[in-house]
Tab-separated table of C-alpha atoms and ligand atoms in Angstrom:
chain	number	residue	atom	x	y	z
A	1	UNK	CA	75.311	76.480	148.205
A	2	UNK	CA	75.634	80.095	149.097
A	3	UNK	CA	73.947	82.678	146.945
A	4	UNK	CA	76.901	84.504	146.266
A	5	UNK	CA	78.179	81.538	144.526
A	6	UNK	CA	75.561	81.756	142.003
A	7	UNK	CA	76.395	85.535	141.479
A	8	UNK	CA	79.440	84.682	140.491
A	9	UNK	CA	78.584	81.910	138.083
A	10	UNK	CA	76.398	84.180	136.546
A	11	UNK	CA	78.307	87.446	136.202
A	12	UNK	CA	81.477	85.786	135.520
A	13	UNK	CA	79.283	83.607	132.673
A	14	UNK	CA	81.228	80.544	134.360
A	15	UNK	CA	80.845	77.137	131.549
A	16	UNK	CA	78.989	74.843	134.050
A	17	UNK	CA	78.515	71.239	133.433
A	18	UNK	CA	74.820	69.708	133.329
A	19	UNK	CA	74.708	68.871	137.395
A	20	UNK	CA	75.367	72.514	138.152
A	21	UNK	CA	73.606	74.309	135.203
A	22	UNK	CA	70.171	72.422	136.617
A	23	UNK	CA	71.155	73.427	140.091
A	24	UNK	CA	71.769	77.003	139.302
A	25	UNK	CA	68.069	76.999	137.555
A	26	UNK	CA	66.732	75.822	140.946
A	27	UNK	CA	68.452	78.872	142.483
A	28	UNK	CA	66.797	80.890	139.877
A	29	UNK	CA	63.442	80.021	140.399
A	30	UNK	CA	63.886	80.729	144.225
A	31	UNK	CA	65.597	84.017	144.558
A	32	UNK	CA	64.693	87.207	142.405
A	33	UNK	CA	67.634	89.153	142.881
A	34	UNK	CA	69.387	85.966	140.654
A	35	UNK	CA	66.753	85.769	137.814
A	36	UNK	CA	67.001	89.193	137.588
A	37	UNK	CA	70.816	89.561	137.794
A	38	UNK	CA	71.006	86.551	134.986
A	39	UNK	CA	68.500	88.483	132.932
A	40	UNK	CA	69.860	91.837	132.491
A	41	UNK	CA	73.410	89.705	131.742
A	42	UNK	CA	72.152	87.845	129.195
A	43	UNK	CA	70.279	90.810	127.746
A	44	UNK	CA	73.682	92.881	127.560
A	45	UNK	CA	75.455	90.099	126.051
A	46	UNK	CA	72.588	90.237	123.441
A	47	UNK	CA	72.870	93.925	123.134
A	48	UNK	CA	76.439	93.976	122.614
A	49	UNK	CA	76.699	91.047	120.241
A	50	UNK	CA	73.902	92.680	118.013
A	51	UNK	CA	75.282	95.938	117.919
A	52	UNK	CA	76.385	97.427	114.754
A	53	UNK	CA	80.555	97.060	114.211
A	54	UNK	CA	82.028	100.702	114.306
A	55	UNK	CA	83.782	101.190	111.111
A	56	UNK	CA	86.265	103.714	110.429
A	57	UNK	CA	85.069	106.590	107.647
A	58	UNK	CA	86.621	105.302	104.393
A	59	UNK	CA	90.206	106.570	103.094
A	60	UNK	CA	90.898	105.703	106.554
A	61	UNK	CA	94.807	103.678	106.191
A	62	UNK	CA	95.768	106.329	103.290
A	63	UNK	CA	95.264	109.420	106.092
A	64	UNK	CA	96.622	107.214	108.596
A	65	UNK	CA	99.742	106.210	106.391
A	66	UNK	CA	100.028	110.132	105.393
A	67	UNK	CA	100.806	110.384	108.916
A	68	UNK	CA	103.294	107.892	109.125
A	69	UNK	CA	104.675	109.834	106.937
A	70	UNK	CA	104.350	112.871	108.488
A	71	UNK	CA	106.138	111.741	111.675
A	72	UNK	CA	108.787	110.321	109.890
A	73	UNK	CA	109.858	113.283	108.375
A	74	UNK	CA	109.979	114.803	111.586
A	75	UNK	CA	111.698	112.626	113.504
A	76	UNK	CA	114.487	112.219	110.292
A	77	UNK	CA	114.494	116.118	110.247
A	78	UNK	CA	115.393	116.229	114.036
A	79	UNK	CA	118.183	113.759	113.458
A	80	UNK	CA	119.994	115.906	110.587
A	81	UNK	CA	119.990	118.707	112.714
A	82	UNK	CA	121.334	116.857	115.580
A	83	UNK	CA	124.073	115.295	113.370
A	84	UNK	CA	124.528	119.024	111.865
A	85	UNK	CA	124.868	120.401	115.494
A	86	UNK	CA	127.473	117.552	116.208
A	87	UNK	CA	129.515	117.821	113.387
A	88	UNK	CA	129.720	121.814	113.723
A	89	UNK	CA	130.985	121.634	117.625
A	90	UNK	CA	133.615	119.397	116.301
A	91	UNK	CA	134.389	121.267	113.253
A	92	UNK	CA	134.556	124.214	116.602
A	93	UNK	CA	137.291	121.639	118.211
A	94	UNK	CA	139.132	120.879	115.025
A	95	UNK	CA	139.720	125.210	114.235
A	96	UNK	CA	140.110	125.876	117.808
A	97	UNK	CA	143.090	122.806	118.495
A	98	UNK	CA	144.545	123.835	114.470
A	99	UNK	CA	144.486	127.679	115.661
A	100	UNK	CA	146.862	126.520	118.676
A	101	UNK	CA	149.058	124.729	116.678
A	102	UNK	CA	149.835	127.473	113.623
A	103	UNK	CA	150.571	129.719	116.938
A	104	UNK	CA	152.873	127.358	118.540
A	105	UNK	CA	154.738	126.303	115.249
A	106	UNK	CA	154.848	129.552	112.718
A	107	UNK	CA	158.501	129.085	112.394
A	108	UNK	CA	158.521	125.131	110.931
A	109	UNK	CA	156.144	125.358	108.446
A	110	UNK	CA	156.607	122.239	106.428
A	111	UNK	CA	156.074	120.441	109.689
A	112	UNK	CA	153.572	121.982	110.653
A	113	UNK	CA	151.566	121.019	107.022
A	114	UNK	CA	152.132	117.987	107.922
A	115	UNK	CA	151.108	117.907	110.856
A	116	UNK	CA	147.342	119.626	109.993
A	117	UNK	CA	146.950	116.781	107.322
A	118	UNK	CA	147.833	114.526	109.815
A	119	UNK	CA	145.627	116.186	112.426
A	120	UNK	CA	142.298	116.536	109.873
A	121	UNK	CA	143.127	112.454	108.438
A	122	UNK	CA	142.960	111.624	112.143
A	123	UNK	CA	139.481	114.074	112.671
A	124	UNK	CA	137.907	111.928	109.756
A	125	UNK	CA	138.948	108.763	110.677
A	126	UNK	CA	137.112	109.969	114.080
A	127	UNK	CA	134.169	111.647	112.408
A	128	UNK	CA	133.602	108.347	110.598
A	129	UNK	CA	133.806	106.039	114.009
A	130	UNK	CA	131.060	108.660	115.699
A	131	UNK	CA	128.295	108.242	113.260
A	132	UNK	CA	129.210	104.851	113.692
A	133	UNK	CA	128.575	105.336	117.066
A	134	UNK	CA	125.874	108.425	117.229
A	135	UNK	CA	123.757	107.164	114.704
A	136	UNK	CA	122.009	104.132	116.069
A	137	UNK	CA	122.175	105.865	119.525
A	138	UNK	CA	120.333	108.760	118.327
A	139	UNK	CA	118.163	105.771	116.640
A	140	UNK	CA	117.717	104.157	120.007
A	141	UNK	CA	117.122	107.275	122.123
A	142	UNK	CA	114.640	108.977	119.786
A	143	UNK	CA	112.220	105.969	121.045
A	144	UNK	CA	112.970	105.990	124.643
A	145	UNK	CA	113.649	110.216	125.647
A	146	UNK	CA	111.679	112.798	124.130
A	147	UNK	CA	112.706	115.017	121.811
A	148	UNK	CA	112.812	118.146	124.166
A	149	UNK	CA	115.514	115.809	126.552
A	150	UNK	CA	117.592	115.588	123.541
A	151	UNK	CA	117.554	119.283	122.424
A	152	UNK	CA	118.152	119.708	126.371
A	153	UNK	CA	121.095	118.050	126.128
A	154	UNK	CA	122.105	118.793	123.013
A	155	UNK	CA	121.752	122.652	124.248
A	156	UNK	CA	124.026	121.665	127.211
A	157	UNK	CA	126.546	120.113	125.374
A	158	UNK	CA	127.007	123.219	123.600
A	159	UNK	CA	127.030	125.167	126.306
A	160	UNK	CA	129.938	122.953	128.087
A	161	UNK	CA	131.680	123.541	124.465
A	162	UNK	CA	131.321	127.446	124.617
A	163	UNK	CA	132.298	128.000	128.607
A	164	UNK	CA	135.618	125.666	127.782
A	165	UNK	CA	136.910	127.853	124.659
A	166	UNK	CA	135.757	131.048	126.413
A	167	UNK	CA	139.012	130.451	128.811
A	168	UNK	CA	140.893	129.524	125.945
A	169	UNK	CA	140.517	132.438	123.579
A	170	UNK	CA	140.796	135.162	127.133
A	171	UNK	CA	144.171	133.686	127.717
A	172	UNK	CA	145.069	133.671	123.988
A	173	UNK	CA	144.490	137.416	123.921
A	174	UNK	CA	145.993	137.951	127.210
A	175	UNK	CA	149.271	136.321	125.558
A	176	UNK	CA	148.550	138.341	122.944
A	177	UNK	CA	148.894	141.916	124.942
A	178	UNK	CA	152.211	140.528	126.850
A	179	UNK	CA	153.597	139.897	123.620
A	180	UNK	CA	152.805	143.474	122.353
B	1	UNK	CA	98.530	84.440	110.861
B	2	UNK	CA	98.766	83.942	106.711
B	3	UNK	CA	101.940	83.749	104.889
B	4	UNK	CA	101.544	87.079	103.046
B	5	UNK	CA	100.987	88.917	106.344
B	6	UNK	CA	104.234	87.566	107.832
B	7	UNK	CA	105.804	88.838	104.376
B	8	UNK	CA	104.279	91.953	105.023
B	9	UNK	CA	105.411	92.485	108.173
B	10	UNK	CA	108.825	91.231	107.300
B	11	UNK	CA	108.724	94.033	105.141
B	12	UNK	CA	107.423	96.466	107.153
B	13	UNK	CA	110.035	95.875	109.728
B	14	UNK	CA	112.427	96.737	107.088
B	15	UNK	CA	111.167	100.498	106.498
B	16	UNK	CA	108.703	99.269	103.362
B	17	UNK	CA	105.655	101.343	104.150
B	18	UNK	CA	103.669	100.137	101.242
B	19	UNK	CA	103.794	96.525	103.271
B	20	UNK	CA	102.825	98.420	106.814
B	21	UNK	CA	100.176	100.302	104.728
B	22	UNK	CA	98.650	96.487	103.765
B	23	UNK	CA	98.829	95.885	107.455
B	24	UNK	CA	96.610	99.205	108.378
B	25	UNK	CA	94.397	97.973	106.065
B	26	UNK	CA	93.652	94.768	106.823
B	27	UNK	CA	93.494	95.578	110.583
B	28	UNK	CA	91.489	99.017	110.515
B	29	UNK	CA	88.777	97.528	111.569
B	30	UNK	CA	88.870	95.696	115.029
B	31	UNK	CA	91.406	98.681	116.075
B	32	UNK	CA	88.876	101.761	115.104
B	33	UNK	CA	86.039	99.575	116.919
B	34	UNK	CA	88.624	99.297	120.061
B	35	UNK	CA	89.243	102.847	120.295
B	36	UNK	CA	85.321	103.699	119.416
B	37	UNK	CA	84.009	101.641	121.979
B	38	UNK	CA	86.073	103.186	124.254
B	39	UNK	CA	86.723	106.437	123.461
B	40	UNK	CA	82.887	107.024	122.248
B	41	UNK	CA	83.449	109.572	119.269
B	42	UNK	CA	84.256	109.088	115.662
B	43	UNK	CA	86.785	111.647	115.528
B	44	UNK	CA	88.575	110.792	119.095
B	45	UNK	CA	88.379	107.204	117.564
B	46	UNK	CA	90.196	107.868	114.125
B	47	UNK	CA	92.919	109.688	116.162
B	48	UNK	CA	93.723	107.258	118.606
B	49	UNK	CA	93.424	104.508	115.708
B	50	UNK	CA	96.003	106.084	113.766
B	51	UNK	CA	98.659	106.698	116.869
B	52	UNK	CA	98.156	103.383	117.491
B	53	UNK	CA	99.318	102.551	113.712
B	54	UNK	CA	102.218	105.043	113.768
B	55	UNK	CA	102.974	103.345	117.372
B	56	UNK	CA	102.802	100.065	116.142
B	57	UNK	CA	105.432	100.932	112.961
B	58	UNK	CA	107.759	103.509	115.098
B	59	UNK	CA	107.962	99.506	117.572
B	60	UNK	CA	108.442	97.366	114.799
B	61	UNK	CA	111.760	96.423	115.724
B	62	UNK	CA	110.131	95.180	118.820
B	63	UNK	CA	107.437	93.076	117.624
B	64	UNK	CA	108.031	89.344	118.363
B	65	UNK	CA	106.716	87.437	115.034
B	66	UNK	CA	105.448	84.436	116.884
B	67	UNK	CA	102.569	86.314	118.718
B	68	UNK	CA	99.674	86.955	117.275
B	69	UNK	CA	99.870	90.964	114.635
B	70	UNK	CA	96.221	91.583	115.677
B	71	UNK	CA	96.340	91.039	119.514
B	72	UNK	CA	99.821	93.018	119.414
B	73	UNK	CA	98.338	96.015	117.691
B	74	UNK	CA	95.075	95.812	119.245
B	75	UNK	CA	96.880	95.822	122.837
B	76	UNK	CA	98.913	99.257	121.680
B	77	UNK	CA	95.262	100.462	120.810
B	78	UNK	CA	93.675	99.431	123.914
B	79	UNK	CA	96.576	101.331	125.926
B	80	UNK	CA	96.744	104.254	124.246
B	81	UNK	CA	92.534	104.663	124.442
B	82	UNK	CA	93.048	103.885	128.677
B	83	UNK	CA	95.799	106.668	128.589
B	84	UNK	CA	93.675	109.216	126.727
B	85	UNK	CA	90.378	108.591	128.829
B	86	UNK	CA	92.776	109.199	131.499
B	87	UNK	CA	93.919	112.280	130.560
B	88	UNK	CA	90.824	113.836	128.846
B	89	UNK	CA	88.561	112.215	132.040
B	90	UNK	CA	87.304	115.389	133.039
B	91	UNK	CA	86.966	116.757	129.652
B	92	UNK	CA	84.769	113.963	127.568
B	93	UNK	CA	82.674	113.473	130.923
B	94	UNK	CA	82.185	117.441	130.485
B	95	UNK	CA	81.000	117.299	126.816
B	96	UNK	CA	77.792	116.564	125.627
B	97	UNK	CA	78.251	117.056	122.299
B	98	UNK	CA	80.719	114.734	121.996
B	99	UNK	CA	78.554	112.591	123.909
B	100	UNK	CA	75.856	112.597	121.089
B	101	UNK	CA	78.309	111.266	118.610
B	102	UNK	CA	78.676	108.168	119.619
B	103	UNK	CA	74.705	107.783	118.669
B	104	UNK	CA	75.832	108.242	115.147
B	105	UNK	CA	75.756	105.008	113.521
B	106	UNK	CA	78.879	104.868	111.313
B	107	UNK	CA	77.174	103.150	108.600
B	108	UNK	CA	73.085	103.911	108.460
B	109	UNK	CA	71.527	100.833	107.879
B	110	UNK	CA	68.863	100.127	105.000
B	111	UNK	CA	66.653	101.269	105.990
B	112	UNK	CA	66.068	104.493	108.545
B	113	UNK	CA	64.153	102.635	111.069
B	114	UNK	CA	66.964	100.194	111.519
B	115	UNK	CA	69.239	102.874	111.202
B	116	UNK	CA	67.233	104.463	114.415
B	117	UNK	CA	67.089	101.138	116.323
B	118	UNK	CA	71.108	100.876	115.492
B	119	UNK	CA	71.455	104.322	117.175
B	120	UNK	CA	69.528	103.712	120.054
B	121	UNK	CA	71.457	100.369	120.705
B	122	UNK	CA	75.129	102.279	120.282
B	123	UNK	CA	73.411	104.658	122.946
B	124	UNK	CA	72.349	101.905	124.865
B	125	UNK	CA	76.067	100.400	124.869
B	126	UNK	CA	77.501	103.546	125.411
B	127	UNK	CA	75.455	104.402	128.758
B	128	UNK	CA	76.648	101.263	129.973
B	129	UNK	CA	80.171	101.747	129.116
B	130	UNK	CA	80.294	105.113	130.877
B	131	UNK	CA	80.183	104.385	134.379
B	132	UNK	CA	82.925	101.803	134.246
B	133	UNK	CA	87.042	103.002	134.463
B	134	UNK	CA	89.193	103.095	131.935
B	135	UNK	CA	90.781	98.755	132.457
B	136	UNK	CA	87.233	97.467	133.208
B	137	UNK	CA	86.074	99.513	130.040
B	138	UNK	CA	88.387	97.755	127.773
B	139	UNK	CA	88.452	94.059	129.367
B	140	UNK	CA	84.701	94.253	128.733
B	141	UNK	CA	85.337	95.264	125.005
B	142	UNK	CA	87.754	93.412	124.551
B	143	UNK	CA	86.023	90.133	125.811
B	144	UNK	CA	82.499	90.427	124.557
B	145	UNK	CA	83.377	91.882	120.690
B	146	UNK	CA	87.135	90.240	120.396
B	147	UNK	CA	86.553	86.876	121.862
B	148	UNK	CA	89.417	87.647	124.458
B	149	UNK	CA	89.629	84.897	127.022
B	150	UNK	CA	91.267	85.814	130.579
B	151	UNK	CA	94.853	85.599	130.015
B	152	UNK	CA	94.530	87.425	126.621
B	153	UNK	CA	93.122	90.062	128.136
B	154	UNK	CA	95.974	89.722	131.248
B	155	UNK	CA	98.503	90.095	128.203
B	156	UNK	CA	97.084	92.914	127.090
B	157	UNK	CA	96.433	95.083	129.535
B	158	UNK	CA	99.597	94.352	131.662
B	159	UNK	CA	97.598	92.520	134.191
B	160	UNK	CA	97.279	89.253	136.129
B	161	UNK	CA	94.283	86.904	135.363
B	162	UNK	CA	92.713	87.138	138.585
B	163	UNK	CA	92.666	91.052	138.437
B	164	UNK	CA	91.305	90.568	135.148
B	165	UNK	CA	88.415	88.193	136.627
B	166	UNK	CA	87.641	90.661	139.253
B	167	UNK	CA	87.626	93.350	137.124
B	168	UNK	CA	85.670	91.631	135.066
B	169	UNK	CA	83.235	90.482	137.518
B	170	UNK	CA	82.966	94.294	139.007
B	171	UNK	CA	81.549	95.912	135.174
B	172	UNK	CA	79.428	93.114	134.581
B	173	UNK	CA	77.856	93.717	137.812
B	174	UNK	CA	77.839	97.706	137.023
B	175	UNK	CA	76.070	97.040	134.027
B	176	UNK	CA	73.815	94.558	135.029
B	177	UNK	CA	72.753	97.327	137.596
B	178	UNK	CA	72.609	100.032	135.480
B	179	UNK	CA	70.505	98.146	132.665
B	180	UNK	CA	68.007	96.961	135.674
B	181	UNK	CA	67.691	100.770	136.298
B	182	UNK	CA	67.441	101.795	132.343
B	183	UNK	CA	64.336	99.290	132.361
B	184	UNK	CA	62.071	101.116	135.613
B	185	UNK	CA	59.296	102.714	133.845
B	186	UNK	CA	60.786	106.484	134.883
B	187	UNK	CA	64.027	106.333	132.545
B	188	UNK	CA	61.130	106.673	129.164
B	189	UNK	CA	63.579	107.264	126.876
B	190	UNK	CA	65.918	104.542	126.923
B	191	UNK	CA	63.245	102.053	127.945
B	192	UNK	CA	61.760	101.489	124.541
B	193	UNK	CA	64.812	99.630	123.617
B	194	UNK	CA	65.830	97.907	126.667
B	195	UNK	CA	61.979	96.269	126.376
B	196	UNK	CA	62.752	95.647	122.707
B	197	UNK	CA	66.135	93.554	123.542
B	198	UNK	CA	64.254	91.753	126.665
B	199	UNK	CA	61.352	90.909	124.425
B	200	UNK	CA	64.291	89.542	121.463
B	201	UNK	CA	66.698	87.491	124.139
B	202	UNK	CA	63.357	86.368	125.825
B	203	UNK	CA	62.772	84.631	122.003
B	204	UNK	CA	65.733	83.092	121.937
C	301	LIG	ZN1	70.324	84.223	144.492
């Protein structure tokens, strides 16, 4: 059998049955570079297995658990002011779409009382399904994008928010001035 | 896997942190040695033992209950130590005083010169460790101090069995060289205790 053979017996510390554990020990008398090679592998294994066990420094799962801790208030701090930043841009929507309305309705006023009750039930009711929705999504993307994707996006979001109402409130003044 | 450990990680999985805390406890060990051995320093070790903790709670949800708590937190630990040697390569190859912790025995032993022999052995282990990557680095620790076989160390490390083998085959040689070289009469320093462990296996 080829040399290499034996190498690999060795360094792979292969279980052999009797036939070729006494046939590798022939090898090993003949060829150096083998006794040598089964040597030093042996001795390692030795080394290693009488090594002392690292331990960690004690009070090590109470600062580890601190931690925990630590992260977790974090990462539940980031979600509040994600929900906070959600719930103001709608609160934005709600006064913005209410504003249009009192303009467009001044004269029927009873109507138009109910028609904001109606209008803020139906924002709840809405407000309510969200978190529904947002919650365990914000649960679910905190683990897979990183926090700066999310403040990214949350930034955007905003943004989009801000560049629509711009428009809005231009051509409400613009009314405004025709009107005067 | 006991029946109070599957409690507490029933717990755990339900936001009790007292449970996970039971967990850390129990499992500090084989982790901190994981992320030692391959990381080298006490204080890189602690770090990356307790990310792999806050890793292992933050995935909870994922764990599967049927396989094995140890070999799922020690394969987060073994993962995050490759990433970090990957990242800080340059910078722990740079550092020599970091180097020098890793002689520090965590516990001194009775007495001081078995605390000295202990040191020179953790030196001994980490000069071989050095020259290997990052995978061969932890299938060797991970087979010769956790009893992993081939395919638990293919779980692990996200790899097949027979890249496992021939990674495996690849350190052992590496450190079979390197100790042949650590023995030649001009390396003085770490010879004493290379002789020492040939003269104890050579007793066996
Ligand atoms: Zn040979």
């Amino acid at each position: 059998m080829k040399h290499q053979q034996y190498e690999t017996w060795i360094l792979l510390g292969t279980e052999l049955d009797l036939e070729q554990h006494r046939e590798l020990q022939v090898h090993l008398k003949q060829c150096s570079q083998c006794q040598s090679l089964y040597q030093a592998t042996h001795q390692i294994a030795h080394l290693f297995k009488t090594s002392p066990v690292p331990e960690p420094s004690p009070g090590f799962s109470t600062r580890c658990m601190t931690r925990i801790e630590k992260v977790e208030t974090r990462k539940s701090q980031f979600i509040l002011g994600m929900t906070l930043s959600v719930i103001s841009l709608a609160t934005l929507l709600l006064l913005s779409s209410v504003g249009l309305q009192i303009r467009a309705g001044m004269a029927q006023f009873p109507q138009l009382m109910l028609e904001m009750i109606t209008l803020v039930a139906k924002w709840i009711v809405f407000l309510n399904q969200l978190s529904h929705i947002v919650s365990p999504l914000i649960r679910v993307s905190l683990k897979l994008i990183s926090p700066i994707w999310l403040i990214t996006l949350g930034f955007s979001l905003s943004g989009i928010t801000i560049a629509w109402m711009i428009p809005f409130f231009k051509s409400r003044t613009i009314q405004r001035e025709l009107h005067s | 896997m006991c029946n109070t450990e599957q409690q507490w990680i029933a717990a755990a999985k339900t936001g009790d942190k007292d449970a996970f805390a039971k967990l850390v406890e129990k499992y500090q060990r084989p982790v901190y040695s994981v992320c030692y051995r391959m990381l080298g320093t006490p204080t890189a070790a602690e770090d990356a033992a307790q990310e792999a903790f806050i890793r292992a709670y933050q995935a909870l949800d994922q764990y599967d209950i049927s396989r094995s708590f140890a070999t799922w937190v020690l394969s987060i630990a073994s993962n995050y130590s490759i990433d970090q040697l990957r990242k800080k390569k340059v910078t722990i190859l740079s550092m020599d005083n970091e180097k020098h912790a890793w002689l520090a025995p965590p516990d001194p032993g009775p007495s001081p010169e078995k605390a000295a022999l202990q040191r020179e052995k953790l030196g001994q282990i980490q000069s071989l460790l050095t020259d290997l990557n990052e995978v061969d680095r932890a299938a060797i620790i991970l087979q010769y101090w956790h009893d992993y076989s081939y395919e638990e160390i293919a779980d692990t490390l996200d790899l097949s069995s027979s890249a496992v083998k021939s990674r495996l085959f690849r350190a052992r040689r590496l450190m079979a060289e390197k100790w042949q070289k650590m023995q030649l009469p001009s390396t003085a320093p770490v010879n004493s205790t290379a002789k020492r462990i040939a003269h104890e296996t050579s007793t066996i």
